[in-house]
PDB file of C-alpha atoms in Angstrom:
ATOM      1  CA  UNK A   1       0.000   0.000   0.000  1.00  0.00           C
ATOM      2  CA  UNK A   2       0.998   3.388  -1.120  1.00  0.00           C
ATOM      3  CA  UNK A   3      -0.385   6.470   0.301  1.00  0.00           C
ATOM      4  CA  UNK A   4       0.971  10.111  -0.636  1.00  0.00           C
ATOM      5  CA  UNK A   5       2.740  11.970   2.098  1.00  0.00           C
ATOM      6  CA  UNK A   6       0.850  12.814   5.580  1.00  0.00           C
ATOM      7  CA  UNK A   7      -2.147  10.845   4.168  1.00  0.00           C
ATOM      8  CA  UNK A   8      -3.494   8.321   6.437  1.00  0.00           C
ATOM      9  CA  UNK A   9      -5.817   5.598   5.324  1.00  0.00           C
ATOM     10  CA  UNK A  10     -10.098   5.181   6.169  1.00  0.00           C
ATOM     11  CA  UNK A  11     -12.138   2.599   5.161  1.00  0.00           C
ATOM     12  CA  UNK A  12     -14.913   4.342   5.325  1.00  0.00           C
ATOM     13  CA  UNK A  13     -15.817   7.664   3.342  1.00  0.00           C
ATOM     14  CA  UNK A  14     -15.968  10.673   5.390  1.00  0.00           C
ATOM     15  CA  UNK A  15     -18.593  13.933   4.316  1.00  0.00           C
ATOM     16  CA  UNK A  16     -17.014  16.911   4.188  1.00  0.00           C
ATOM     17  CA  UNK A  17     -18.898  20.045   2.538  1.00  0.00           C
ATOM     18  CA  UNK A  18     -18.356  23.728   2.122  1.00  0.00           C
ATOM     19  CA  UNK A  19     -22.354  23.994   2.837  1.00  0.00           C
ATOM     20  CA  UNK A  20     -25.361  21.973   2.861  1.00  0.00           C
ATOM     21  CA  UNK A  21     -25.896  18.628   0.811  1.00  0.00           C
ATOM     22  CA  UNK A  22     -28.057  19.505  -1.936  1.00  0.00           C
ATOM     23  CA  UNK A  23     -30.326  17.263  -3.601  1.00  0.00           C
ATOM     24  CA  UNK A  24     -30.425  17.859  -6.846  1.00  0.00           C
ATOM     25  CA  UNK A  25     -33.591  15.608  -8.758  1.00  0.00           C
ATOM     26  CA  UNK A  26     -32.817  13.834 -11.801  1.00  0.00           C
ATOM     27  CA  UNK A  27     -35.541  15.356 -13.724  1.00  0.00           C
ATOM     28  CA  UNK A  28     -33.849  18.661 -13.655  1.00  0.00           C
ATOM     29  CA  UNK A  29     -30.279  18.129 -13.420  1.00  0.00           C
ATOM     30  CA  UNK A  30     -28.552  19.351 -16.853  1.00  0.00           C
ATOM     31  CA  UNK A  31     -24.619  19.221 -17.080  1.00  0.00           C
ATOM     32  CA  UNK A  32     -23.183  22.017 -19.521  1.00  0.00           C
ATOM     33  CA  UNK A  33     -19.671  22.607 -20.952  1.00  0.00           C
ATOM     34  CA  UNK A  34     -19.403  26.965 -22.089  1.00  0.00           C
ATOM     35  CA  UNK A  35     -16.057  26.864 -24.166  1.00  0.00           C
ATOM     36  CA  UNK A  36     -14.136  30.100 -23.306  1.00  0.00           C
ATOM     37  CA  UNK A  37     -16.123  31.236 -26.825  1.00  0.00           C
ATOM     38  CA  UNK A  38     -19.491  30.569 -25.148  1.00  0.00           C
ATOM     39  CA  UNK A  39     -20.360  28.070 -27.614  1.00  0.00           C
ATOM     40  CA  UNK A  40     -22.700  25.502 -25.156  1.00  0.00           C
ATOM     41  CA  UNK A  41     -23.089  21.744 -25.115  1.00  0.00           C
ATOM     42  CA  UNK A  42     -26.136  19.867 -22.679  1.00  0.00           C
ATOM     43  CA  UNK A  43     -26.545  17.090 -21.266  1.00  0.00           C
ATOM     44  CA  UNK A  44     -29.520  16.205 -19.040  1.00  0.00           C
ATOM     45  CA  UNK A  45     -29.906  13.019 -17.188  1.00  0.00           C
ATOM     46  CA  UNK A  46     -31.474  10.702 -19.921  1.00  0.00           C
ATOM     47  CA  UNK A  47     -28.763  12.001 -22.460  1.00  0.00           C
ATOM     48  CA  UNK A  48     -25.826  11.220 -19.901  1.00  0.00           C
ATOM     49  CA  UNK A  49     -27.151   7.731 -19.132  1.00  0.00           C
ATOM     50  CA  UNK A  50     -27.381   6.752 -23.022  1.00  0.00           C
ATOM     51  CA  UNK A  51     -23.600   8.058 -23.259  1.00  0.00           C
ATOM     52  CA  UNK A  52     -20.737   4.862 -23.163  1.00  0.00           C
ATOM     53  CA  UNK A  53     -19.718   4.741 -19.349  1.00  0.00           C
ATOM     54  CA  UNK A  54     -16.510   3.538 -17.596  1.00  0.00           C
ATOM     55  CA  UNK A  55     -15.543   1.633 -14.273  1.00  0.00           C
ATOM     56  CA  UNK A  56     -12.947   3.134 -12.607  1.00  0.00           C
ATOM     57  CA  UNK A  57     -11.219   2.141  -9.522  1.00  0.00           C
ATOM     58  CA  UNK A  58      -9.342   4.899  -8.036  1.00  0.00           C
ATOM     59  CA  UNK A  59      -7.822   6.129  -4.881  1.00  0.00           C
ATOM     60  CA  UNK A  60      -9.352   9.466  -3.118  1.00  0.00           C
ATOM     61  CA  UNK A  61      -7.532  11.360  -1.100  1.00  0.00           C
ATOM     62  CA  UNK A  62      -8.571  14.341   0.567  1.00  0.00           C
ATOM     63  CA  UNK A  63      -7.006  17.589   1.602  1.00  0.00           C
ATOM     64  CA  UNK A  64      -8.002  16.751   5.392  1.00  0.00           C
ATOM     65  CA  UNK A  65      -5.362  14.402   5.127  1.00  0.00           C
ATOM     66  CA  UNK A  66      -7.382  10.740   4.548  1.00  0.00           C
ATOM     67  CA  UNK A  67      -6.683   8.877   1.739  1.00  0.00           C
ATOM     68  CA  UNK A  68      -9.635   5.964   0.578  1.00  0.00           C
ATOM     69  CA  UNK A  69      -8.483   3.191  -1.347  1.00  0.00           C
ATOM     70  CA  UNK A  70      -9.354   1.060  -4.622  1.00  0.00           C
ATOM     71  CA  UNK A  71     -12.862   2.493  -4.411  1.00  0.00           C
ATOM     72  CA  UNK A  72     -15.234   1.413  -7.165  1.00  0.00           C
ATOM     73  CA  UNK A  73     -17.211   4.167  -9.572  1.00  0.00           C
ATOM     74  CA  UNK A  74     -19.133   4.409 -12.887  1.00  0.00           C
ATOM     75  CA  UNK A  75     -19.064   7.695 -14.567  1.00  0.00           C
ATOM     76  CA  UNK A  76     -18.723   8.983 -18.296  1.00  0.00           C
ATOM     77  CA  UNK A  77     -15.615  10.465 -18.867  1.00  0.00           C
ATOM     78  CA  UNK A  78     -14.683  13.735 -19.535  1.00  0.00           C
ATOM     79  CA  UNK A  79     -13.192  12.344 -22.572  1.00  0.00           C
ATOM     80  CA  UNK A  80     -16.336  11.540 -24.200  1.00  0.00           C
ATOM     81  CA  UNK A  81     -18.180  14.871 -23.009  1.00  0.00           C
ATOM     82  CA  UNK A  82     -15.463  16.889 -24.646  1.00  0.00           C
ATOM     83  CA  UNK A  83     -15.427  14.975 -28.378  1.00  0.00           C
ATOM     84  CA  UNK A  84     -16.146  17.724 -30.519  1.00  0.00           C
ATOM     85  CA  UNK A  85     -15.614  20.311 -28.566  1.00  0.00           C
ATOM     86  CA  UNK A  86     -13.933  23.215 -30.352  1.00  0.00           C
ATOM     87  CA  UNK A  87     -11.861  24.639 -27.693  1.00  0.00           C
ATOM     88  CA  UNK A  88      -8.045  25.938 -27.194  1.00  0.00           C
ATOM     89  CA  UNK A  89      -8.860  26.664 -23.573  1.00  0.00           C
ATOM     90  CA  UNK A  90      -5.927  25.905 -20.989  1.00  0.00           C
ATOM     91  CA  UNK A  91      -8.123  26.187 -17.816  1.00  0.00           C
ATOM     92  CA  UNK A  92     -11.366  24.857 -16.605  1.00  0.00           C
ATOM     93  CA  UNK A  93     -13.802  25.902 -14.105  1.00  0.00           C
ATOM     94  CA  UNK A  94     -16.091  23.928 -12.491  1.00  0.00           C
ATOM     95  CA  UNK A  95     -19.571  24.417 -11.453  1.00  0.00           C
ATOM     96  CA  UNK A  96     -21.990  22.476  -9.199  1.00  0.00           C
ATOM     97  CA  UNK A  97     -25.472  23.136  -7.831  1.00  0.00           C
ATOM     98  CA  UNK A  98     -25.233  25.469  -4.684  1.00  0.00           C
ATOM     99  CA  UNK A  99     -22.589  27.573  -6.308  1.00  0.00           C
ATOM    100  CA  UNK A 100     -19.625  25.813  -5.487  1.00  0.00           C
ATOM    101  CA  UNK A 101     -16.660  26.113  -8.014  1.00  0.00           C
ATOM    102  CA  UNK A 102     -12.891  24.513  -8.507  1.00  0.00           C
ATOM    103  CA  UNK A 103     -10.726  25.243 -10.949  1.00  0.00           C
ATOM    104  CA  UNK A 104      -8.042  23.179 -12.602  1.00  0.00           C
ATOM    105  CA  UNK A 105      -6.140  22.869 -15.960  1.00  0.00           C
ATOM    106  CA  UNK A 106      -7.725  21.535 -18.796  1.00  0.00           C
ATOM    107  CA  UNK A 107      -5.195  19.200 -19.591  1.00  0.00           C
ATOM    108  CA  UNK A 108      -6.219  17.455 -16.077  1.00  0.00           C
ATOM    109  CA  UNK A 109      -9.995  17.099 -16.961  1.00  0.00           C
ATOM    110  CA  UNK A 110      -8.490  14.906 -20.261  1.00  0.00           C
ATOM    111  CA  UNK A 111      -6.459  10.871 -21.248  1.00  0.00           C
ATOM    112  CA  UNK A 112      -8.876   9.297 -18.666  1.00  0.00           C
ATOM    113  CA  UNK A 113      -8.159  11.296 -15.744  1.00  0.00           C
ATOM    114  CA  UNK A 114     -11.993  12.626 -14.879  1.00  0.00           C
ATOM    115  CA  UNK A 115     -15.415  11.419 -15.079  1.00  0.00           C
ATOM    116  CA  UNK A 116     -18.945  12.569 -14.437  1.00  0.00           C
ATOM    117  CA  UNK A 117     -19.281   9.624 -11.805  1.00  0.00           C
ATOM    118  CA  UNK A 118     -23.037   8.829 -10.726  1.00  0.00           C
ATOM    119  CA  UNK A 119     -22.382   5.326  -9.015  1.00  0.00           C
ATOM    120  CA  UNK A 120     -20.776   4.210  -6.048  1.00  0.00           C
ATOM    121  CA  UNK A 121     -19.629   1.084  -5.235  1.00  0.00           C
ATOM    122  CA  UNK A 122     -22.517  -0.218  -7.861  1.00  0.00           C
ATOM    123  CA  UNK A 123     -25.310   1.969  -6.194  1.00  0.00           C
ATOM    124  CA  UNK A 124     -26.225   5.438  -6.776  1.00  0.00           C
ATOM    125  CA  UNK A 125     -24.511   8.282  -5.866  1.00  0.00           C
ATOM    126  CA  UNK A 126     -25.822   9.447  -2.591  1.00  0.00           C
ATOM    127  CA  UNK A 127     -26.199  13.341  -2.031  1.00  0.00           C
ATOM    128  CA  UNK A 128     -23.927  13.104   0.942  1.00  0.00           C
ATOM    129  CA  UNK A 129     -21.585  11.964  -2.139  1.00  0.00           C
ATOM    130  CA  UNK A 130     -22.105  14.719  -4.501  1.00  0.00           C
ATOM    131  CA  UNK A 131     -25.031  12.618  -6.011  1.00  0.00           C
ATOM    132  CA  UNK A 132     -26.632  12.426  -8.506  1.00  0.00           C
ATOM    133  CA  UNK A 133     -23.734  13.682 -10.692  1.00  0.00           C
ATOM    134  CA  UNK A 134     -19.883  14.844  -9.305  1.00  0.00           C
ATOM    135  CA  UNK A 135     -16.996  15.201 -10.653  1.00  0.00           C
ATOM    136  CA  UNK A 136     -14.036  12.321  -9.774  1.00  0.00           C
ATOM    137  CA  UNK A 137     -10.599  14.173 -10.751  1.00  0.00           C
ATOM    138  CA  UNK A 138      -8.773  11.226  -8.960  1.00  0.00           C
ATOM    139  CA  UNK A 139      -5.479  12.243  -8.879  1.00  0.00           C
ATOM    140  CA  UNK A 140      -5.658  15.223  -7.387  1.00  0.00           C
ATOM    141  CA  UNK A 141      -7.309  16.239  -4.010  1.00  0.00           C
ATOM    142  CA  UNK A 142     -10.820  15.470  -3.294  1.00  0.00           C
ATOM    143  CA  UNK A 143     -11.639  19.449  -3.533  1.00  0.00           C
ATOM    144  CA  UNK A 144     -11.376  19.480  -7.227  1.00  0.00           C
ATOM    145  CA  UNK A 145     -13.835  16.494  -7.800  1.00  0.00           C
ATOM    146  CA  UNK A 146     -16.770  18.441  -7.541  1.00  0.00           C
ATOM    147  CA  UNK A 147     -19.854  17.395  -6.125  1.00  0.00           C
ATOM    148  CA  UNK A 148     -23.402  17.570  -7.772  1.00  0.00           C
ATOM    149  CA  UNK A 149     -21.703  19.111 -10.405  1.00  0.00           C
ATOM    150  CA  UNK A 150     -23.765  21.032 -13.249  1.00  0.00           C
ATOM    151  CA  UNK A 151     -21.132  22.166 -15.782  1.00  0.00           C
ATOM    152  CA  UNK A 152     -16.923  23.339 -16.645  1.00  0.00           C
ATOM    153  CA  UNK A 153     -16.468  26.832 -18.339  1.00  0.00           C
ATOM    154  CA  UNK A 154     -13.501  26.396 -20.484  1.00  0.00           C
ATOM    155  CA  UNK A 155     -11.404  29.835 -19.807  1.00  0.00           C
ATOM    156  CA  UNK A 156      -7.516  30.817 -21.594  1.00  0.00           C
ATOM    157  CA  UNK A 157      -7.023  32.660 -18.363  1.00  0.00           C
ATOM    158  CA  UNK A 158      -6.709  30.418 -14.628  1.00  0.00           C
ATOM    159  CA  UNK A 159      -8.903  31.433 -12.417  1.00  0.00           C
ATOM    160  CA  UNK A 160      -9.813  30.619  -8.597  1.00  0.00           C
ATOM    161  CA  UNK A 161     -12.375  28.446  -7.527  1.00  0.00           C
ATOM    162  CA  UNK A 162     -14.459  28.715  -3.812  1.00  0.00           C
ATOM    163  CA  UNK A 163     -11.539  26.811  -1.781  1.00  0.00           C
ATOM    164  CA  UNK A 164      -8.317  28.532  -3.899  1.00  0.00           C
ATOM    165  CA  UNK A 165      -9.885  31.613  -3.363  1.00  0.00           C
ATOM    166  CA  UNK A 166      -9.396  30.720   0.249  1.00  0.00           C
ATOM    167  CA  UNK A 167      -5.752  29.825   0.268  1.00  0.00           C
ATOM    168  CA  UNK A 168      -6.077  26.278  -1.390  1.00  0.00           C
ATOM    169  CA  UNK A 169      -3.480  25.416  -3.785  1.00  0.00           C
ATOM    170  CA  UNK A 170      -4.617  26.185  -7.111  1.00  0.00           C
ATOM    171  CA  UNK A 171      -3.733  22.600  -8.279  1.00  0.00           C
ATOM    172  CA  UNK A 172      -3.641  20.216  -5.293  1.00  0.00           C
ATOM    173  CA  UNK A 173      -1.511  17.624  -6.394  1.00  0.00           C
ATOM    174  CA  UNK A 174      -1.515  15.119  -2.794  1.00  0.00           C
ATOM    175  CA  UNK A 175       1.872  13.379  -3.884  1.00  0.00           C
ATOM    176  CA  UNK A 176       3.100  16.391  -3.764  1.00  0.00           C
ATOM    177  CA  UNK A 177       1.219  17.936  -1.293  1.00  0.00           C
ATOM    178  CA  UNK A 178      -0.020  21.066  -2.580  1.00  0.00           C
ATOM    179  CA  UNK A 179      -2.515  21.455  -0.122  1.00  0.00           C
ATOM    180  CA  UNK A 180      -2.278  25.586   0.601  1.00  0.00           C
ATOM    181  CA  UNK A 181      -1.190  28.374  -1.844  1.00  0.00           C
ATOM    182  CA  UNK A 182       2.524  28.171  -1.408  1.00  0.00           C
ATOM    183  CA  UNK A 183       3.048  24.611  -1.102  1.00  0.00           C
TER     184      UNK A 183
END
C-alpha cells in the first residue's frame, strides 16, 4: 500500500462540505460545458445515461489528510463529453449546484483522468456523495472532484475556484502535497 505523504488511510468515506448537501432531482439536473467562446453543449440526465460509461477504480484522497483506497465508480468520462468540442482553452472551471466552483487545468480534466461519476460502489450516488452527478478528478485532491456538479467553463485565463480563493493550492496535487497556496 501506497499512500501520498501525511495521508493516512479510512475505510470508510468521510462527508465533508463547504455547505449543505443539496439534492439535486434527476428530472432537472442538466450538465453544460461553455467553451471560453461561449459556444454551449447539454446534457440532461437521460442524455448522460445513453452516453458509453466507464468503471474506474481509483484512490481518493482528501485535503483533510485521509486517503480511501481502490474504491469502485461508474461515470462517463470527460473524454467523451469533450469529443467535438472546439476549444483551445488551458483552464477549466467547475460548477456544481449550490454555487460551489474549482478550478483546474484543462489538460487534467483529459487521457482518462476525470469522469462525471453517478455510481458508487454499484449503487447510486448518494447526495452526501455529490449525487446524482460529481466530478471524480482522482489524482488530485478530493476538492477538485466536484460534487453535484452542473457544468466546466472552459477559460484561456486560470482562475480561482471557492476553496483557492481561500488559500487552497490552485492545483492540489496530494503526492506532492499542494494542499495551501505556497506549497
Amino acid at each position: 500500500m501506497r499512500l501520498p505523504p501525511g495521508q493516512y488511510l479510512t475505510e470508510d468515506f468521510p462527508v465533508l462540505t463547504a455547505g449543505p448537501t443539496l439534492r439535486v432531482p434527476t428530472d432537472t439536473w442538466e450538465f453544460v460545458i461553455v467553451t471560453e467562446a461561449g459556444e454551449k453543449h447539454r446534457w440532461d440526465w437521460q442524455q448522460l445515461m445513453a452516453l458509453p460509461s466507464e468503471r474506474p477504480t481509483v484512490d481518493l484522497h482528501c485535503v483533510t489528510k485521509w486517503s480511501k483506497l481502490h474504491t469502485r465508480w461508474q461515470g462517463v468520462s470527460l473524454d467523451v463529453l469533450l469529443e467535438g468540442v472546439d476549444t483551445a482553452a488551458d483552464y477549466a472551471m467547475v460548477h456544481s449546484y449550490g454555487g460551489y466552483t474549482t478550478n483546474l487545468p484543462y489538460e487534467d480534466l483529459l487521457h482518462g483522468q476525470a469522469w462525471i461519476a453517478y455510481k458508487f460502489d454499484g449503487e447510486d450516488l448518494t447526495p452526501e456523495h455529490g449525487g446524482p452527478a460529481r466530478l471524480l478528478v482522482p489524482h488530485l485532491y478530493l476538492w477538485k472532484s466536484a460534487k453535484w456538479v452542473r457544468g466546466i467553463t472552459l477559460m484561456d485565463e486560470d482562475e480561482p475556484g471557492f476553496w483557492e480563493s481561500a488559500g487552497y493550492h490552485d492545483y492540489g496535487d496530494p503526492w506532492r502535497e499542494q494542499r495551501y497556496q505556497g506549497d
